[in-house]
mmCIF file of C-alpha atoms in Angstrom:
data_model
loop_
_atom_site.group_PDB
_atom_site.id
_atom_site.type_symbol
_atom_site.label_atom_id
_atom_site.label_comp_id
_atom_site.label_asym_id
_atom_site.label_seq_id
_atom_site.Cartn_x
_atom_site.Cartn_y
_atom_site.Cartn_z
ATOM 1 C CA UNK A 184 115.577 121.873 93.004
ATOM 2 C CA UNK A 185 111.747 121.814 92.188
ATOM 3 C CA UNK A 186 109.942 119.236 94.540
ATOM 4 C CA UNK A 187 106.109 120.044 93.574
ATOM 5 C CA UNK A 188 104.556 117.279 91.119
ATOM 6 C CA UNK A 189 103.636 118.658 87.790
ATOM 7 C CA UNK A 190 99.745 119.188 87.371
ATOM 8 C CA UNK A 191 98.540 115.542 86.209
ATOM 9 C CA UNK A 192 100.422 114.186 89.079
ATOM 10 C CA UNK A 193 98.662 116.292 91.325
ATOM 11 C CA UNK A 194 95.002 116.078 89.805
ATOM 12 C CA UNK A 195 95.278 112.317 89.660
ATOM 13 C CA UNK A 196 96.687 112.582 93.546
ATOM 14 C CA UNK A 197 93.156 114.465 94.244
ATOM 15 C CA UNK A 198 91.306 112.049 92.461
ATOM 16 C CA UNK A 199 92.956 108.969 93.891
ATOM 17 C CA UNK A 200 93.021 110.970 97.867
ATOM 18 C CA UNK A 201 89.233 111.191 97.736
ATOM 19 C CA UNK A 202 88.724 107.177 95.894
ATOM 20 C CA UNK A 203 90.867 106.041 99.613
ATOM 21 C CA UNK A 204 88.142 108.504 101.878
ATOM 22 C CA UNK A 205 85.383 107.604 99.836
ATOM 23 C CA UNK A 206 86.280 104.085 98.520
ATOM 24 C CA UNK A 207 88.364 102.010 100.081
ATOM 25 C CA UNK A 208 88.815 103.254 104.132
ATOM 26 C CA UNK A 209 85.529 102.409 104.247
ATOM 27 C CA UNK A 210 86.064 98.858 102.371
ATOM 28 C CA UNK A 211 88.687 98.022 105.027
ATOM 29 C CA UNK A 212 85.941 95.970 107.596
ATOM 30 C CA UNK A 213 83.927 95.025 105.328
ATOM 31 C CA UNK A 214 87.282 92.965 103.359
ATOM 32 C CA UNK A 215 88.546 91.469 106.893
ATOM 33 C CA UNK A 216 84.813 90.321 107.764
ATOM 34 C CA UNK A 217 84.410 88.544 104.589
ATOM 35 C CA UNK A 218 88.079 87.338 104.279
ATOM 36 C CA UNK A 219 86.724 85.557 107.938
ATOM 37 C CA UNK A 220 83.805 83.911 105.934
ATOM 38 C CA UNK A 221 85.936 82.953 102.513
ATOM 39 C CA UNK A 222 86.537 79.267 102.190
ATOM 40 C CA UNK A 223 89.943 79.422 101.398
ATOM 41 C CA UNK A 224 92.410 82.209 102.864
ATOM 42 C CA UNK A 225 93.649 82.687 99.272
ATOM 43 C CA UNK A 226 89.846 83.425 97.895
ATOM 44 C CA UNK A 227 89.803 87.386 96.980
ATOM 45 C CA UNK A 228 87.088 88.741 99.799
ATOM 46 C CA UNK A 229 83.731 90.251 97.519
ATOM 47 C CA UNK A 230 84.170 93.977 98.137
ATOM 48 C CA UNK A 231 87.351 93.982 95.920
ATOM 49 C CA UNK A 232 85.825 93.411 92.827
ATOM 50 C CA UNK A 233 83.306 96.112 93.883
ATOM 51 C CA UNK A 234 86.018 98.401 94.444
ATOM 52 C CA UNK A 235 88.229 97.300 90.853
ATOM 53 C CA UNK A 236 84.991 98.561 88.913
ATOM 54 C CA UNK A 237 84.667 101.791 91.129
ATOM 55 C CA UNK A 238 88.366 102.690 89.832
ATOM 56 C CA UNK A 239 87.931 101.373 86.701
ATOM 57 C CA UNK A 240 84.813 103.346 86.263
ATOM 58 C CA UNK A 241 86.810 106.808 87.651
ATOM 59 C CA UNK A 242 89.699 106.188 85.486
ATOM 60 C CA UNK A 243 92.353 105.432 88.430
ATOM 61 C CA UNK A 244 93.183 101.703 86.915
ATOM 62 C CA UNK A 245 96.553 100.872 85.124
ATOM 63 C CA UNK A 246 98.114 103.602 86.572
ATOM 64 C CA UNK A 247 101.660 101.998 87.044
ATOM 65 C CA UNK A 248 101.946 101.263 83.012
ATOM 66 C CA UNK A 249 104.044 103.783 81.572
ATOM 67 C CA UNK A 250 103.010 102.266 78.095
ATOM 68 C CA UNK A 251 100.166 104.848 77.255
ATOM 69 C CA UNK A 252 98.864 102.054 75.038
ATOM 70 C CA UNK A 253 97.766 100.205 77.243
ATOM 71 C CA UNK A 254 98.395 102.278 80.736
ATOM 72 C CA UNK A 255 98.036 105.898 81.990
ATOM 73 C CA UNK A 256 101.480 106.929 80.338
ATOM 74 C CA UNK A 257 102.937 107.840 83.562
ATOM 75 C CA UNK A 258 106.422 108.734 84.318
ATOM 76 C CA UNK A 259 108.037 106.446 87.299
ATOM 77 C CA UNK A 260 107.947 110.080 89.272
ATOM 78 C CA UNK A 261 104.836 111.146 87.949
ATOM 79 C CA UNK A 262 103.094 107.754 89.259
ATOM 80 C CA UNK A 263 105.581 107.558 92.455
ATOM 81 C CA UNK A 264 103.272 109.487 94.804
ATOM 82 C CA UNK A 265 100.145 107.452 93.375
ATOM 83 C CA UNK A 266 101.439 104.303 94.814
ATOM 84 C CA UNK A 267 102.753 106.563 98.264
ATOM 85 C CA UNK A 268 98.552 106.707 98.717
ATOM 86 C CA UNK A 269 97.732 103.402 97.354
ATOM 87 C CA UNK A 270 100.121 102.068 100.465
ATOM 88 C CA UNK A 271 97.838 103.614 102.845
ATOM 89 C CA UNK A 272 95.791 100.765 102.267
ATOM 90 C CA UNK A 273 98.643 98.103 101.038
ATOM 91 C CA UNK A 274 96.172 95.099 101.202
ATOM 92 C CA UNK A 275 92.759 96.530 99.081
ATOM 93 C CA UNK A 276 94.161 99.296 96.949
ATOM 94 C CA UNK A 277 96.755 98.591 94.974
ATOM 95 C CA UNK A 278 94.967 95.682 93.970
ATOM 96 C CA UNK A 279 91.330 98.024 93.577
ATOM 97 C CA UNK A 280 93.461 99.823 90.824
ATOM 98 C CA UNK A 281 94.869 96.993 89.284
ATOM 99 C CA UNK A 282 98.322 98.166 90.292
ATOM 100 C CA UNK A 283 99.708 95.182 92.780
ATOM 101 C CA UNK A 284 102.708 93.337 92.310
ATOM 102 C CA UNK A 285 103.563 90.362 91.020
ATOM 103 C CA UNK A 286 101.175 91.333 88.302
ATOM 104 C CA UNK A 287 102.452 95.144 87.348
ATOM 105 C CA UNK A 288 106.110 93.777 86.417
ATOM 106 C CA UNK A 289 104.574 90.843 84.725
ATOM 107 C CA UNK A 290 102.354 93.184 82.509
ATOM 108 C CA UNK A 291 105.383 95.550 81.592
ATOM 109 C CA UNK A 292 107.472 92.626 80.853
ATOM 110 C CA UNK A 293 104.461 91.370 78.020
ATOM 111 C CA UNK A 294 104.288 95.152 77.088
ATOM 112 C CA UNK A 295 107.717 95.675 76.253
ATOM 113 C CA UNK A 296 109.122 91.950 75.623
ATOM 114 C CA UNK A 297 105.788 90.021 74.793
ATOM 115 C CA UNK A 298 104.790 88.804 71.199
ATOM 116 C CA UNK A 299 101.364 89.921 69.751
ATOM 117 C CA UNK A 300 100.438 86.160 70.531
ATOM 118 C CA UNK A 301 101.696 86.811 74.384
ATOM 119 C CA UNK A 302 99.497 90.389 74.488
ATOM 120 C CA UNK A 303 96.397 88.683 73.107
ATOM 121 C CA UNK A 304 96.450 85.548 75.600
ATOM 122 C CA UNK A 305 97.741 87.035 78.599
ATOM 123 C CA UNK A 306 98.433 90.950 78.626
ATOM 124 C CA UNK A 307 95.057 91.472 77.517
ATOM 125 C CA UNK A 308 93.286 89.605 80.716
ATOM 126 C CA UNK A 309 95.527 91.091 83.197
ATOM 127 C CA UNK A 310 95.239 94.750 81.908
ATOM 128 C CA UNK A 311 91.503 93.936 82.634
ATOM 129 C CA UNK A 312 91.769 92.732 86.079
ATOM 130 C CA UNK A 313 90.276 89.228 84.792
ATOM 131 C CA UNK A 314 93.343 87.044 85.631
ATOM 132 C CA UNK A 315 96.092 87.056 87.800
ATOM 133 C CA UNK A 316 99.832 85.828 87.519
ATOM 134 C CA UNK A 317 102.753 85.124 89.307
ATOM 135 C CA UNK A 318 107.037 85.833 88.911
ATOM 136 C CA UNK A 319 109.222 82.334 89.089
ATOM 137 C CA UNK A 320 112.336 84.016 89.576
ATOM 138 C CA UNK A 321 114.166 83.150 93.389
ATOM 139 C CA UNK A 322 115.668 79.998 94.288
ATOM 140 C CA UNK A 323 116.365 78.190 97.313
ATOM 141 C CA UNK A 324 119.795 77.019 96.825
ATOM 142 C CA UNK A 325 121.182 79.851 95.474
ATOM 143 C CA UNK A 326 121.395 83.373 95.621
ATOM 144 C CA UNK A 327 119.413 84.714 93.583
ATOM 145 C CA UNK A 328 119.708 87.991 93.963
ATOM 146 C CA UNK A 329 122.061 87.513 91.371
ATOM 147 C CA UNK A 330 119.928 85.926 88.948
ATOM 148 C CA UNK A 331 122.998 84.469 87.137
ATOM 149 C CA UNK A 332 123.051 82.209 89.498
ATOM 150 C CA UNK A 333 119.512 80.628 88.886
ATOM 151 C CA UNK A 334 120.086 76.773 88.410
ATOM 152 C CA UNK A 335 116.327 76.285 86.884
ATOM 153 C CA UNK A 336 117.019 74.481 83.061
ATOM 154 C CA UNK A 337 114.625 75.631 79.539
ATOM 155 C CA UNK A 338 115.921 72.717 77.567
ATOM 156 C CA UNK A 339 114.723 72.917 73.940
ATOM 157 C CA UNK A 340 113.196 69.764 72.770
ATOM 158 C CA UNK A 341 111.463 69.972 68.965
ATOM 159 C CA UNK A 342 108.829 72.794 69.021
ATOM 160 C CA UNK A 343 108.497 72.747 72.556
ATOM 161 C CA UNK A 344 110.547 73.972 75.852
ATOM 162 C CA UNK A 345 111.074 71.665 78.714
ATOM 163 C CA UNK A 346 111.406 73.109 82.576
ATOM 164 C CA UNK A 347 112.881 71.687 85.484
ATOM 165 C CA UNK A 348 113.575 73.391 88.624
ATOM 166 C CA UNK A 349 112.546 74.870 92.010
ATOM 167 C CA UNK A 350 111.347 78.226 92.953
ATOM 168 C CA UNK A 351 110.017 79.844 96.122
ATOM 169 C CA UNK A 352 108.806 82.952 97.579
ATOM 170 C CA UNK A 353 107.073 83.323 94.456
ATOM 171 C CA UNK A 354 104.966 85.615 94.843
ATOM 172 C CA UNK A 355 101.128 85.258 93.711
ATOM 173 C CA UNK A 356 101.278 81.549 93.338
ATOM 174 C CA UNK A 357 98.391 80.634 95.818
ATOM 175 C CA UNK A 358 96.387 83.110 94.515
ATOM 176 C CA UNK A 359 93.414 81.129 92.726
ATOM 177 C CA UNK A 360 92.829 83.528 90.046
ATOM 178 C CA UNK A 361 96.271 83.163 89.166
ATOM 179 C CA UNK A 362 96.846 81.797 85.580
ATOM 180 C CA UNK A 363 100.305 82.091 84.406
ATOM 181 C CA UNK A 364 103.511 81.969 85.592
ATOM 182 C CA UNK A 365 107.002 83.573 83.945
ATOM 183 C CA UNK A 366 109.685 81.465 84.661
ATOM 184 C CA UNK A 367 112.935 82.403 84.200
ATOM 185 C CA UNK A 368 115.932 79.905 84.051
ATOM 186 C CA UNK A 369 118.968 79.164 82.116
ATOM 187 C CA UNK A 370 118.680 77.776 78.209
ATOM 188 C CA UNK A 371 122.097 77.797 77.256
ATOM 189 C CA UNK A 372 124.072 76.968 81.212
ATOM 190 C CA UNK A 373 127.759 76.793 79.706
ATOM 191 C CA UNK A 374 127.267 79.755 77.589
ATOM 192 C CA UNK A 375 130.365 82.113 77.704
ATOM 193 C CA UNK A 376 128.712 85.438 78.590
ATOM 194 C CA UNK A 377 127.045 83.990 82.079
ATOM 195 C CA UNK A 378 124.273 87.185 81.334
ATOM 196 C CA UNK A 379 123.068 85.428 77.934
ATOM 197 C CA UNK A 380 122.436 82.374 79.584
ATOM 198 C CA UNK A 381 118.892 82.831 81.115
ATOM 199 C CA UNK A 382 115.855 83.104 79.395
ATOM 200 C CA UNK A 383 111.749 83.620 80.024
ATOM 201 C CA UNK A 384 108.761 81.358 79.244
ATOM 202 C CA UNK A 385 105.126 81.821 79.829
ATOM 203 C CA UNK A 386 104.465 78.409 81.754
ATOM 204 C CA UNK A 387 100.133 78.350 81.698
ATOM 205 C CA UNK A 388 99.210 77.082 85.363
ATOM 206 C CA UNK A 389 97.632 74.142 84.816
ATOM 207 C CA UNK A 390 100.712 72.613 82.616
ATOM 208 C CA UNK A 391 101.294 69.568 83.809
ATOM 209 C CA UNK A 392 104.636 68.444 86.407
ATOM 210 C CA UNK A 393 104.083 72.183 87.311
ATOM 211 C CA UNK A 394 103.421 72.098 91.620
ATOM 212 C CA UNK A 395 102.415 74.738 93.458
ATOM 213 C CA UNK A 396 103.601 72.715 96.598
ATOM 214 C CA UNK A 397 103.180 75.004 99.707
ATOM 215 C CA UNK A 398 102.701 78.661 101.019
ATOM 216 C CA UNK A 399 105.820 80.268 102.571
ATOM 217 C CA UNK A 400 105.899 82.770 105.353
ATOM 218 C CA UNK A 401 107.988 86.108 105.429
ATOM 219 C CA UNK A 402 108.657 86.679 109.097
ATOM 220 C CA UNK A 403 106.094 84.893 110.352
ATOM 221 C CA UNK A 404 103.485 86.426 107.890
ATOM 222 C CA UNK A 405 101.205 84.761 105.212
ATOM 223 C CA UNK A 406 100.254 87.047 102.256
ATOM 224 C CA UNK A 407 96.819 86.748 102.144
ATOM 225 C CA UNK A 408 95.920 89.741 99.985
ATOM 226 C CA UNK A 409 98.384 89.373 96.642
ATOM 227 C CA UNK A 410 98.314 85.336 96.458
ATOM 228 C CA UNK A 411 100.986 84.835 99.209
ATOM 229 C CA UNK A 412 104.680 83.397 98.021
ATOM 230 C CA UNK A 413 104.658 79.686 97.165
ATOM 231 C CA UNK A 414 107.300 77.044 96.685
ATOM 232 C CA UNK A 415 106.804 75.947 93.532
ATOM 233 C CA UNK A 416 108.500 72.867 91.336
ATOM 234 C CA UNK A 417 108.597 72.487 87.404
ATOM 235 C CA UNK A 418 109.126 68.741 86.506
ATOM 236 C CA UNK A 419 109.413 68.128 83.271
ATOM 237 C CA UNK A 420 107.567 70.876 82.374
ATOM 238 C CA UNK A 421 106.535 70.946 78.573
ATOM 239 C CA UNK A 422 105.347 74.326 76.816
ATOM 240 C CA UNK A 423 105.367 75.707 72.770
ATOM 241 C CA UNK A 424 108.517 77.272 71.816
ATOM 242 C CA UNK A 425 106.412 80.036 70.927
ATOM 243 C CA UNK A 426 105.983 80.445 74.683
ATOM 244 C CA UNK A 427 109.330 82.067 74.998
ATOM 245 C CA UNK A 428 109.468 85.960 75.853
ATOM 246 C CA UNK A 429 111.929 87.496 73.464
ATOM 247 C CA UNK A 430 114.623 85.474 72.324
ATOM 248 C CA UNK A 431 117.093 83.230 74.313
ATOM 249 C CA UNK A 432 119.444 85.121 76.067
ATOM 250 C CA UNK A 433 117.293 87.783 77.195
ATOM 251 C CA UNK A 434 115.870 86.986 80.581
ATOM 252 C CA UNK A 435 118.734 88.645 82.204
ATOM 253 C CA UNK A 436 117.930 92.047 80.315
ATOM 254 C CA UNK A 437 114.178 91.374 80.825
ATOM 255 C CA UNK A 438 114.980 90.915 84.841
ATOM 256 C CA UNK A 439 117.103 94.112 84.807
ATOM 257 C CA UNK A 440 113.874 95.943 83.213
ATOM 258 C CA UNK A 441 111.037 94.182 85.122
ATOM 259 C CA UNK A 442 112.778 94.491 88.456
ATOM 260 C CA UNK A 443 113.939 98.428 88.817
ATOM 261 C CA UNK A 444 110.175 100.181 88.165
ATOM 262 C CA UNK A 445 108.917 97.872 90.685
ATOM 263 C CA UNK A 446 111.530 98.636 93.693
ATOM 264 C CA UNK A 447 110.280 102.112 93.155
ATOM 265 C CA UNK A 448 106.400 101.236 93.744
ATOM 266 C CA UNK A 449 107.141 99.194 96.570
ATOM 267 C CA UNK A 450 109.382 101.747 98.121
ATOM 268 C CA UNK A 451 106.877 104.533 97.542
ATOM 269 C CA UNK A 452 103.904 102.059 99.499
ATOM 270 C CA UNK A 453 105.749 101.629 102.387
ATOM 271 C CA UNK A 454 106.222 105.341 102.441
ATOM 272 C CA UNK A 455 102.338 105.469 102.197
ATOM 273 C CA UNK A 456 102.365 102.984 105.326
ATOM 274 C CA UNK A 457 104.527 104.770 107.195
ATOM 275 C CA UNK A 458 102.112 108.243 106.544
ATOM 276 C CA UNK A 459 99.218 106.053 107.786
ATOM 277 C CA UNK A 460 101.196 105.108 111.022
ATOM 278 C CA UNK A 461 102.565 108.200 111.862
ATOM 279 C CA UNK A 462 98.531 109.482 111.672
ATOM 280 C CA UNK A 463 97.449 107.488 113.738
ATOM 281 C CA UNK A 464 100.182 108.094 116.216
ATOM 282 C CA UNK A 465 99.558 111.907 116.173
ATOM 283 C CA UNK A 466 95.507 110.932 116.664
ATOM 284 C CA UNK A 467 96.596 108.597 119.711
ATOM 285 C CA UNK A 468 98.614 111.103 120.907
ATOM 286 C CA UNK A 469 96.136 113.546 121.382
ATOM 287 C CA UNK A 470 92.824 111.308 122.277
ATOM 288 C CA UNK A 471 95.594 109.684 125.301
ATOM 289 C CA UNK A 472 95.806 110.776 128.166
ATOM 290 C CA UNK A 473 98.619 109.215 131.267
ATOM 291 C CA UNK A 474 99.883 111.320 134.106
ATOM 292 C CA UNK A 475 97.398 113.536 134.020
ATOM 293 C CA UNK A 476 98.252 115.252 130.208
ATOM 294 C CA UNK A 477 97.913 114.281 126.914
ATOM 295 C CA UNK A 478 100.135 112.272 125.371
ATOM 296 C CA UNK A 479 101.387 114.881 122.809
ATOM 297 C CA UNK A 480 102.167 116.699 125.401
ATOM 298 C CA UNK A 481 104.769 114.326 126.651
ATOM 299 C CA UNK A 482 108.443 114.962 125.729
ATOM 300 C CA UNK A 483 109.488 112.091 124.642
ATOM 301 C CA UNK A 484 106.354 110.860 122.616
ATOM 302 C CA UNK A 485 106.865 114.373 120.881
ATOM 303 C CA UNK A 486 110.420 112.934 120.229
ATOM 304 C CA UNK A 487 109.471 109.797 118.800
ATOM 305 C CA UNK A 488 107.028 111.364 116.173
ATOM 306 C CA UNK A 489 109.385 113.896 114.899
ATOM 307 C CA UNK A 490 112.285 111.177 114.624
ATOM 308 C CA UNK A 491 109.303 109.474 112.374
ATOM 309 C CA UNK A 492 108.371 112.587 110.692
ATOM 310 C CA UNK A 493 112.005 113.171 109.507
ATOM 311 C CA UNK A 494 112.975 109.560 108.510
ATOM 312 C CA UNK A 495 109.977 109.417 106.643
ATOM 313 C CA UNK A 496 110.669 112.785 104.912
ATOM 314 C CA UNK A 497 114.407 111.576 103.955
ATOM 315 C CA UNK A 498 113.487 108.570 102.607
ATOM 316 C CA UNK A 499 110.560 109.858 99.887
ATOM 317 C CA UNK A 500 113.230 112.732 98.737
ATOM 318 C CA UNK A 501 115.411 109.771 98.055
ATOM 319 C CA UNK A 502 112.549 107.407 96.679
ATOM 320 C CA UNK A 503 111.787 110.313 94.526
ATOM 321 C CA UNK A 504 114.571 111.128 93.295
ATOM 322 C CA UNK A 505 115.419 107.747 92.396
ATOM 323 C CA UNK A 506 112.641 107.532 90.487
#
């Protein structure tokens, strides 16, 4: 088996390695001092935008799109190891390349599913980095893991769609600069084949009876970099017909497409993380010294970084390969 990334991978890897050293290590104190100074926790700190044009300007932006219309083209493998370095930095870079979740599935899904009226309004905005968005899929009374399950209604009414229903940990909500929402819930909730039942609609954020009613935490921890994950409610929620993605029926499909790129850049980040940590573990290691000898010299500390160093390795074969 051939484990070496083919030669774009790898000159896009250099390019991107030398953006982080260069870039966006460097951007890291500057983002948490002006986060401290921002008047909401949800306000994007300055230095981001700063860093969106550096990429933009070096060519590393879009890089998750495999749609070379309006991305780099990439392969899921090919961009894999792109988003491994882009976790290194999990709350300034992905977002510096325009590459951050909730937005990258949200863009595919306009790329592949979206009518020219959807690309013009909302693809177009959030290929530039103008706009953000945000993924109404989970529910709070079901499991929605299963996304037949999802109780939210998209009752036709006329020329319009009606919405009713309750999400949370939706993630990108609080962010400010967050525009639209894509909702998915069922249109047709007795229909025979429980996998046609669901649909999509682009729900504008300022509709009104739509609530962005609270920030949630995930074990303890608020979001502040990606717009956090909200509870939100749709009451009587009124949008176009034309707002629907595709045709009714298809949100299942469209979930089953959105979701399985994306497990594979969030996978790949955390492998990035995990490189960062097990740095700075070796560095400690070294600059440490107890009982009168480095730390790396200690058995068991060599233990524990070679137990990290082969997890780690395991798990990006298998990342990889899935991809």
């Amino acid at each position: 088996m051939d484990f070496a990334f083919d030669a774009r991978t790898e000159e896009l890897r250099s390019r991107l390695l030398a953006f982080m050293d260069e870039h966006v290590y460097p951007a890291e104190e500057v983002a948490e001092e002006q986060r401290a100074g921002l008047a909401s926790p949800w306000d994007t700190p300055r230095v981001v935008e700063d860093l969106k044009a550096e990429a933009r300007r070096q060519g590393l932006w879009n890089l998750f799109l495999p749609d070379a219309e309006y991305g780099a083209g990439l392969t899921n493998l090919q961009y894999a190891p792109l988003a491994e370095i882009t976790g290194r930095s999990p709350h300034l870079a992905p977002t510096a390349l325009n590459c951050a979740a909730p937005d990258t599935g949200n863009m595919e899904v306009l790329s592949q599913f979206g009518s020219d009226a959807h690309r013009k309004q909302w693809l177009e905005p959030l290929l530039a980095g103008e706009i953000r968005s945000a993924f109404a899929m989970t529910e709070p009374d079901v499991a929605s893991s299963d996304a037949t399950n999802i109780e939210t209604r998209i009752t036709r009414d006329g020329a319009d769609y009606v919405v009713n229903g309750r999400k949370w940990y939706i993630s990108g909500a609080m962010n400010p600069d967050c525009a639209v929402f894509i909702v998915m819930g069922k249109t047709d909730p007795d229909g025979q084949d429980i996998r046609r039942q669901q649909s999509m609609i682009l729900v504008p954020r300022d509709t009104p009876g739509l609530e962005v009613r609270r920030a949630m935490r995930v074990y303890g921890y608020e979001d502040h970099s990606h717009g956090g994950h909200a509870e939100v409610v749709f009451t009587d929620v009124r949008v176009p017909a034309a707002n629907l993605i595709g045709e009714e029926g298809g949100g299942f499909a469209i979930a089953q497409a959105r979701l399985g790129p994306g497990r594979i850049h969030h996978c790949m980040r955390l492998i990035g993380m995990a490189e960062r940590a097990i740095e700075l573990m070796c560095r400690r290691a070294v600059a440490r010294t107890a009982f009168g000898k480095p730390l790396a010299q200690q058995g068991v500390v060599q233990n524990w970084i070679a137990d990290a160093r082969v997890t780690v390795e395991q798990l990006r074969l298998l990342v990889l390969k899935t991809a």
